[in-house]
Short mmCIF file of C-alpha atoms in Angstrom, two decimals:
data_model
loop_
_atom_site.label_atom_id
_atom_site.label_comp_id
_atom_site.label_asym_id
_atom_site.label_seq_id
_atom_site.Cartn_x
_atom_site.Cartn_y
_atom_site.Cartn_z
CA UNK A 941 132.10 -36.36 22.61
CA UNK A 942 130.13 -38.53 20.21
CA UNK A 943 129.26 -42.05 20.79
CA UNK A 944 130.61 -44.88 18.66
CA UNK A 945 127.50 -47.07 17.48
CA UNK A 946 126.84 -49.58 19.31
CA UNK A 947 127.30 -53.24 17.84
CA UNK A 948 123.95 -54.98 17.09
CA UNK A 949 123.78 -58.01 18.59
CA UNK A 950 123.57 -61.21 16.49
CA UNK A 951 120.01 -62.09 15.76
CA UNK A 952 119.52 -65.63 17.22
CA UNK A 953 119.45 -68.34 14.03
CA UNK A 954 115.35 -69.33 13.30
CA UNK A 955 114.21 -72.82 12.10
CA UNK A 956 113.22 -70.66 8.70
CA UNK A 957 117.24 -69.20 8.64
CA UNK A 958 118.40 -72.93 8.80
CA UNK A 959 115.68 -73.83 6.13
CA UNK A 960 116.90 -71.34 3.62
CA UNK A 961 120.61 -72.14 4.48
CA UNK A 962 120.30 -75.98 3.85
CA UNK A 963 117.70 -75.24 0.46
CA UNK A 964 114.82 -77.01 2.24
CA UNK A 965 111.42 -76.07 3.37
CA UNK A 966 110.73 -74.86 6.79
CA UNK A 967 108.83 -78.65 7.50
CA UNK A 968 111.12 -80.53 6.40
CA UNK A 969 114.10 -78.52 8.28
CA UNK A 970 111.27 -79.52 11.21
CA UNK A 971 111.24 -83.04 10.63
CA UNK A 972 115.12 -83.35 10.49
CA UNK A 973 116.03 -81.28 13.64
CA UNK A 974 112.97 -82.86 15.83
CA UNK A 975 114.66 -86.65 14.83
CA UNK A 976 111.90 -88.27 12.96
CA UNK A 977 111.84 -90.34 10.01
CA UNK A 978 110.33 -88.33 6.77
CA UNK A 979 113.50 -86.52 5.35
CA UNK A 980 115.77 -87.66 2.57
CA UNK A 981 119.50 -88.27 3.76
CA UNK A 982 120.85 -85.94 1.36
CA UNK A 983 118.25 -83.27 3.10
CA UNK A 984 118.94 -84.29 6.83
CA UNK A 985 122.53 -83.79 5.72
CA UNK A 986 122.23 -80.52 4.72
CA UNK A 987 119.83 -79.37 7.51
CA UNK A 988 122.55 -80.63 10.17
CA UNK A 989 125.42 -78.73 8.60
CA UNK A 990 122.78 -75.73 8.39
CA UNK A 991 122.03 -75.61 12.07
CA UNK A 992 125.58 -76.77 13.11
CA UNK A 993 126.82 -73.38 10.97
CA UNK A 994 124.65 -71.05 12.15
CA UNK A 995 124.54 -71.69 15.76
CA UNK A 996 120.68 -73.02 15.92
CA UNK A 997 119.48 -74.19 19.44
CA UNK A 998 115.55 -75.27 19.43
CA UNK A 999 113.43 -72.24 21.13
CA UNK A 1000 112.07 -75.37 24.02
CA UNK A 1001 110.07 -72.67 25.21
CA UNK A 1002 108.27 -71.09 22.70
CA UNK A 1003 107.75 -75.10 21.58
CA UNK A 1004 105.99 -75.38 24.89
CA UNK A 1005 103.97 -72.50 24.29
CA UNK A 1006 102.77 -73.28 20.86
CA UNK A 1007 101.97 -77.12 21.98
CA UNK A 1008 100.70 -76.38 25.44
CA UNK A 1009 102.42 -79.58 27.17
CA UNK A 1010 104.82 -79.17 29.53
CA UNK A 1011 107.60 -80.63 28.30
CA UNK A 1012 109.81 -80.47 31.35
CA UNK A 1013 111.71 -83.57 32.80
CA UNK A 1014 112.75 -83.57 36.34
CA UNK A 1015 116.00 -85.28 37.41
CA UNK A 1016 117.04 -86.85 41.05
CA UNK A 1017 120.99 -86.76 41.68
CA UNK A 1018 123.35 -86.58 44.45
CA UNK A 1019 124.88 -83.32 44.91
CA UNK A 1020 128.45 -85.01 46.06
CA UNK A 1021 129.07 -87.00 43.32
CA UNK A 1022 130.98 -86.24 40.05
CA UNK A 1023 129.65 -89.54 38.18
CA UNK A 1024 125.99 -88.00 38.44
CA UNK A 1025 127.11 -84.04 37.58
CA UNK A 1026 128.10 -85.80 34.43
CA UNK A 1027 125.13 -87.35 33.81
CA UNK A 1028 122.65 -84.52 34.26
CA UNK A 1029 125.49 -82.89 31.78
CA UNK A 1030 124.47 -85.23 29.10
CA UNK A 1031 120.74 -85.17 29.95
CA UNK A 1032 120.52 -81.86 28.78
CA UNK A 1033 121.43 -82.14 25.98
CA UNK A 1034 119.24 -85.57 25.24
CA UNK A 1035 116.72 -83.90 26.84
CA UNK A 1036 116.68 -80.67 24.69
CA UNK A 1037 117.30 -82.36 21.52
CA UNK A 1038 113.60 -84.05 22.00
CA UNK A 1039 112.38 -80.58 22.79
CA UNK A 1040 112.19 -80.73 26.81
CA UNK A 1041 113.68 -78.86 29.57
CA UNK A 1042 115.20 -80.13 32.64
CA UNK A 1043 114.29 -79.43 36.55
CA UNK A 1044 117.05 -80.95 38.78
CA UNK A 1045 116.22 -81.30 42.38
CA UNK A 1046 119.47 -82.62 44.61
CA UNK A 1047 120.14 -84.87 47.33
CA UNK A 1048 122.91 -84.66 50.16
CA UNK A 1049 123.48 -85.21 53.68
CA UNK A 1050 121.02 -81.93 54.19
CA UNK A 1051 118.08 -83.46 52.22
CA UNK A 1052 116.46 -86.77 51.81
CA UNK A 1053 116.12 -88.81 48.72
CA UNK A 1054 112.28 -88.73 49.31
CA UNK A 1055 112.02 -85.13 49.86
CA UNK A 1056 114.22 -84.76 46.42
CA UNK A 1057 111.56 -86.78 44.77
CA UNK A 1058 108.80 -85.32 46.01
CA UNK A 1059 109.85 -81.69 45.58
CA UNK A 1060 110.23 -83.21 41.83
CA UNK A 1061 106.59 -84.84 41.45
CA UNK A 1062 105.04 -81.76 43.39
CA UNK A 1063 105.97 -79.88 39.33
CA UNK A 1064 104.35 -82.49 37.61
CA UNK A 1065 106.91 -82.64 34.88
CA UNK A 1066 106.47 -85.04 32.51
CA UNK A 1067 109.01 -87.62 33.65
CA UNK A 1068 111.60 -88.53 36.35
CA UNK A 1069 115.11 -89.60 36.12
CA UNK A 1070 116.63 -91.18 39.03
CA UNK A 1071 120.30 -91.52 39.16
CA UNK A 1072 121.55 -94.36 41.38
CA UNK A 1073 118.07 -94.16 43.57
CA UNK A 1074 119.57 -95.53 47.25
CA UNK A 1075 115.97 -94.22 48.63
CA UNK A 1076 112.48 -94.63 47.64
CA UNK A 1077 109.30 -93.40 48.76
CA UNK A 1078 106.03 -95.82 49.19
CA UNK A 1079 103.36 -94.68 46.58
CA UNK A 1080 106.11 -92.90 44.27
CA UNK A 1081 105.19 -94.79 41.30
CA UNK A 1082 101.32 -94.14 41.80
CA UNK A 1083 101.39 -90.48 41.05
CA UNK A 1084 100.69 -91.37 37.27
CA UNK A 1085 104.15 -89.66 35.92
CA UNK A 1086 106.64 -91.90 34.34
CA UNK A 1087 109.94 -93.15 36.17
CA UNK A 1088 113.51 -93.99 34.60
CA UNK A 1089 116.19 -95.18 37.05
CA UNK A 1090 119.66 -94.82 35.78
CA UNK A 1091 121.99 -97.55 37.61
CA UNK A 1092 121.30 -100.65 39.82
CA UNK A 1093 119.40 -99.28 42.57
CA UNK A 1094 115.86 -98.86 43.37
CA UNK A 1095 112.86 -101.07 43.47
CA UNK A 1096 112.03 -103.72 40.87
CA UNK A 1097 109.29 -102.18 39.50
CA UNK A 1098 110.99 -99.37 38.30
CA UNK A 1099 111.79 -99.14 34.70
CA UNK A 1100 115.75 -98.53 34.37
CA UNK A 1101 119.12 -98.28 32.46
CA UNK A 1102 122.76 -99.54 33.35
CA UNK A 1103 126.14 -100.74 33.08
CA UNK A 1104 126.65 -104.07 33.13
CA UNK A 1105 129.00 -103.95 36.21
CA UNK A 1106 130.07 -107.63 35.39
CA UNK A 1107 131.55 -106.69 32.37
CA UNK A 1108 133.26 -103.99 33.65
CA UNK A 1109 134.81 -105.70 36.37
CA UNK A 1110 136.15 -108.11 33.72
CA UNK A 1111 137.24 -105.71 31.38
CA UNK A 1112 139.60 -104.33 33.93
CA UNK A 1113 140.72 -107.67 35.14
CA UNK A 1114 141.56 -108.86 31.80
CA UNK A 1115 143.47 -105.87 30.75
CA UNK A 1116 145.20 -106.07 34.16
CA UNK A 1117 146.22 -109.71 33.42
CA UNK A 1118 147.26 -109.21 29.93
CA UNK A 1119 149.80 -106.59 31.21
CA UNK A 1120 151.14 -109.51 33.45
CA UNK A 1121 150.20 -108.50 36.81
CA UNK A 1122 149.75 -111.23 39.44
CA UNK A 1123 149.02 -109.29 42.47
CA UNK A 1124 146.56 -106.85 42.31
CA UNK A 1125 144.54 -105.48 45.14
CA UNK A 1126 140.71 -103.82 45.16
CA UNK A 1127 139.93 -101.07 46.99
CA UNK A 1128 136.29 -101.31 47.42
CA UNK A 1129 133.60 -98.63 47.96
CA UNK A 1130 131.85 -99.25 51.15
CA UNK A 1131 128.18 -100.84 52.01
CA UNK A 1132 126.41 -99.33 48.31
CA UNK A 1133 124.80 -102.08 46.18
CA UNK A 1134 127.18 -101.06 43.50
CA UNK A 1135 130.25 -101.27 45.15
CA UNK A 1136 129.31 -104.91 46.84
CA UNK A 1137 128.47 -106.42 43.22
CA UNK A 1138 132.12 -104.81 41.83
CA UNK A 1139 133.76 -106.47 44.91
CA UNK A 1140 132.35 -109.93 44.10
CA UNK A 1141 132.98 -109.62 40.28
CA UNK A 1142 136.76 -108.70 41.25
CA UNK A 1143 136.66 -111.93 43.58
CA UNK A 1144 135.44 -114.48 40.80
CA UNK A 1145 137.62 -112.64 37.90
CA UNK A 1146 141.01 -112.75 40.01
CA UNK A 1147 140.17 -116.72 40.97
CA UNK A 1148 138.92 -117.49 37.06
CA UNK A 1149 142.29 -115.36 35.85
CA UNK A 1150 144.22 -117.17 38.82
CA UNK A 1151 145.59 -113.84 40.06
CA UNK A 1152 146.32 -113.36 43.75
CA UNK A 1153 143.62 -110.72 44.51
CA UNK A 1154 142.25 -109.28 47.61
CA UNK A 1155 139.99 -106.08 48.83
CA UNK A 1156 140.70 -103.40 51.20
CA UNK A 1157 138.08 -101.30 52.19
CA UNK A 1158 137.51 -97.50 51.61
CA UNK A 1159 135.17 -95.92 54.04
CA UNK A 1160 133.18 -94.44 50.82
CA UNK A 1161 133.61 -93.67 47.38
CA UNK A 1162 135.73 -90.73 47.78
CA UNK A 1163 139.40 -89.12 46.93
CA UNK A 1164 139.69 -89.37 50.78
CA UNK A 1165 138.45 -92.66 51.54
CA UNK A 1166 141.06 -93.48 48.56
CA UNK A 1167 143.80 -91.98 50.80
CA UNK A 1168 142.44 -94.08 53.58
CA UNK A 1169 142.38 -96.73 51.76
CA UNK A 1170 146.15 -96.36 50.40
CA UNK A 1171 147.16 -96.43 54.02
CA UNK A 1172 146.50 -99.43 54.66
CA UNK A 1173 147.91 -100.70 51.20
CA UNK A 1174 150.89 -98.83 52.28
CA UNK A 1175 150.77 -101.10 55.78
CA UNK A 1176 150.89 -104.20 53.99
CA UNK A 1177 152.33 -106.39 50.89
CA UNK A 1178 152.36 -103.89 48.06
CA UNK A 1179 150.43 -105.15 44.96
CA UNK A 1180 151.81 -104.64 41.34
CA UNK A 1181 148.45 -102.99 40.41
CA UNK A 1182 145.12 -101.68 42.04
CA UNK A 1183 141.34 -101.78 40.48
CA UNK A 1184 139.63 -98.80 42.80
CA UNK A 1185 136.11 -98.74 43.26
CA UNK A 1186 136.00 -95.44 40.96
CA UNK A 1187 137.71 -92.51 39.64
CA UNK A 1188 137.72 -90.99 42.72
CA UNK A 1189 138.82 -93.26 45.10
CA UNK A 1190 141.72 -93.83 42.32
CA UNK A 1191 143.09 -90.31 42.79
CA UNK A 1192 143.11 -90.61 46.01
CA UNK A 1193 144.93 -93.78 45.86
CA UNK A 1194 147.58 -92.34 43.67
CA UNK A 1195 148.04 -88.75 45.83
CA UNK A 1196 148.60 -91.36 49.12
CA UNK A 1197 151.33 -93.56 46.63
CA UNK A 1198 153.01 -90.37 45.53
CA UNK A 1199 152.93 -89.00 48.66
CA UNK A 1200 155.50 -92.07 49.86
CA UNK A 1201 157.56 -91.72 46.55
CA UNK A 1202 155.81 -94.89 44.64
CA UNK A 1203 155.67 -94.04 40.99
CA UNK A 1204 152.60 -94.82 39.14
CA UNK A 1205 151.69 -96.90 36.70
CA UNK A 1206 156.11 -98.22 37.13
CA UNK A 1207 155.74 -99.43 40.69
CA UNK A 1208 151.92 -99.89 40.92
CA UNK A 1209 149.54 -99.88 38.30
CA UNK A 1210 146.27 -98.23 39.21
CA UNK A 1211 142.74 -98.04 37.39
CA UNK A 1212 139.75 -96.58 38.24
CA UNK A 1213 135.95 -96.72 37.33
CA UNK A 1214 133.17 -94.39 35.72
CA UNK A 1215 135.65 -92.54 33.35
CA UNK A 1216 134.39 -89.15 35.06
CA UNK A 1217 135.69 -85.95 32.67
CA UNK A 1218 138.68 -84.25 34.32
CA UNK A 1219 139.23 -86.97 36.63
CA UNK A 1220 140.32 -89.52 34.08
CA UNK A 1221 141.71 -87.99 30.38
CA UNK A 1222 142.97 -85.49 32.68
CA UNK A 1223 144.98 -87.07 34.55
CA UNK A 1224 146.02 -89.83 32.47
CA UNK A 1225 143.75 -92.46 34.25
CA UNK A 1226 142.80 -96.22 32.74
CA UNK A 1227 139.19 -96.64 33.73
CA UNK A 1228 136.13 -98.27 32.87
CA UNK A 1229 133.57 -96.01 30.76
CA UNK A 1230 130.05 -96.31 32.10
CA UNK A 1231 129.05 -94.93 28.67
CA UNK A 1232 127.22 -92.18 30.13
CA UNK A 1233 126.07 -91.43 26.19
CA UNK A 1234 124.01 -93.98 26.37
CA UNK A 1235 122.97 -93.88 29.59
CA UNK A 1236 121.48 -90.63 28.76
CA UNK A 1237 120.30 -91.34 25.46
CA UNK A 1238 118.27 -94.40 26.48
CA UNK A 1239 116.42 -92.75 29.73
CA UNK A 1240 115.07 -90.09 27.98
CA UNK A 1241 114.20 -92.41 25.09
CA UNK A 1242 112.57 -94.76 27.83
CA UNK A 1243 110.68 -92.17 28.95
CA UNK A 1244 109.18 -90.78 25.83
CA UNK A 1245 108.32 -93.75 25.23
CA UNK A 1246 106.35 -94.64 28.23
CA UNK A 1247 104.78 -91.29 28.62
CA UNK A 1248 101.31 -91.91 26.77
CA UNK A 1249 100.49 -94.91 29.12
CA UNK A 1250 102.22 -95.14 32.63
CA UNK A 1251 102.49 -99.04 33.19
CA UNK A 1252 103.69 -101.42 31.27
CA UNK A 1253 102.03 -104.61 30.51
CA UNK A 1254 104.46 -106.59 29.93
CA UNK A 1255 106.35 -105.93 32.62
CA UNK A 1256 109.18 -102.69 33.46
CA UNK A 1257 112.23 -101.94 30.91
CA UNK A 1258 115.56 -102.57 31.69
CA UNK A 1259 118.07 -101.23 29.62
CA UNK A 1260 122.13 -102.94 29.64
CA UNK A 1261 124.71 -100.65 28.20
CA UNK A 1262 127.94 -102.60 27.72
CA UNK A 1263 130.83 -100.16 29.21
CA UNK A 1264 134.05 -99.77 28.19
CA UNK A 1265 137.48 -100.09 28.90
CA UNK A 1266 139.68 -96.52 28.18
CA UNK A 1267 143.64 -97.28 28.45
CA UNK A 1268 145.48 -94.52 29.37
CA UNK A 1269 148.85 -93.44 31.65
CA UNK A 1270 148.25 -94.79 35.28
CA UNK A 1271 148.45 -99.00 34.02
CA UNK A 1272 151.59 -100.34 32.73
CA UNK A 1273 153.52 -104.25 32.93
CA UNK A 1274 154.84 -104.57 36.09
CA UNK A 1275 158.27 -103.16 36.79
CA UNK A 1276 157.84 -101.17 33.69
CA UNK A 1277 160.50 -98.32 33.06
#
């Protein structure tokens, strides 16, 4: 019986195949694909539709070989959390488009914050990322490698991008209000710095908006401290519309509404917060983006930045990413058929 050739497999696309593709030198395809100024705009045009056609990804490692610098950054996120899977998401892709690799090191109920960090430092890569840091060790910032904190916790000292959580909050007020809803109710997050400042943003927007507004709490930030949550909504006067801590908590607000035949958004309007993937275009949910683009974008850009020289003089970076408001299915005008 004779054997059918095998198929050769597809040679992965070089920096010289995109080069000859786009009509460019090998440098200047270089120049275009590592971001720097020194290429024409007609040329970085052509060089992007190159790669994009072809398929090119940047070899990180043989980059790392050839420059001998490890160009690895290490990342600190909870391992329960959806909001921070799609972060690290994003921060690969930041991350290898500036030529670096990423070493993720989790925290959970199992393992501490510090031990996540230290695990991290112990690899000397050449930066950390810290998403929503509740925990942080004495003497962290001493070990001479660069620290970016993505959210509103951590020390002061630490350099750090975010979401203006004010604005949020307003966003989703005002939207709320200009649907005509008088009644709404927040379903907070528990004890987290985050979820206290969203609960006192809701307070001041419902008495500046003159909406009756008041909070129940969720025992966390999760689909079943939504459901929890919901309860007690159920329990009591029934708002025209809910602002949940996040996505999460949202969907679980909506399963326990469901669950007792309320329709959603024509009985109660309900939005969440984060704009997390499935959770929200999937299911049809009005949120508040945190803009996790940017996010990403401007911690790795922070820490390139700051790598050459660890402290700042004047003082650490912070970083304010205005979010924004994504209108979907789940929000309607009260009484809305």
């Amino acid at each position: 019986m004779s054997r059918q050739p095998r198929e050769r497999m597809r040679k992965r696309p070089t920096l010289e195949d995109v080069a000859a593709a786009a009509g460019v030198s090998r440098s200047t395809a270089s120049i275009v694909l590592r971001g720097p100024d020194g290429a024409s705009a007609a040329a970085r045009k052509r060089v992007e539709a190159a790669a994009f056609e072809l398929g090119y990804r940047p070899d990180v490692r043989a980059r790392q070989l050839a420059t001998s610098v490890p160009k690895v950054l290490g990342v600190q996120f909870r391992l329960d959390s959806d909001f921070h899977a799609r972060v690290c998401q994003r921060l690969y892709l930041d991350a290898n488009a500036a030529g670096y690799e990423l070493l993720l090191s989790g925290v959970s109920p199992t393992r501490s914050a510090a031990e996540s960090i230290r695990t991290l430092e112990d690899a000397r890569p050449s930066g950390l990322v810290l998403i929503d840091p509740d925990e942080f060790p004495a003497g962290a910032l001493d070990v001479g490698i660069p620290h970016v904190a993505i959210g509103h916790t951590g020390p002061a000292e630490l350099e750090r991008v975010s979401t203006s959580t004010g604005l949020g909050v307003r966003q989703a007020m005002e939207h709320l209000a200009a649907l005509g809803h008088q009644r709404v109710c927040h379903v907070s997050g528990g004890t987290h710095p985050v979820a206290r400042r969203r609960r006192e943003v809701f307070e001041l927007e419902a008495e500046r908006l003159s909406i009756e507004g008041w909070t129940i709490e969720s025992p966390d930030g999760t689909v079943a401290g939504g459901i929890a949550a919901a309860r007690s909504i159920l329990a009591s006067s029934l708002p025209t519309a809910v602002l949940a801590y996040n996505d999460e908590v949202a969907v679980g607000v909506i399963t326990e509404l469901s669950r007792h035949g309320l329709l959603v958004p024509r009985e109660v309007s309900v939005m969440g917060f984060d704009d997390v993937g499935w959770i929200a275009s999937g299911l049809g949910l009005t949120s508040v983006s945190q803009r996790i683009d940017l996010l990403s974008q401007y911690a790795v850009r922070l820490l390139l930045e700051r790598a050459p020289s660890v402290f700042r003089p004047e003082g650490p970076a912070h970083l304010k990413v205005e979010p924004e408001l994504k209108i979907r299915d789940s929000t309607a005008p009260p009484g809305s058929n």
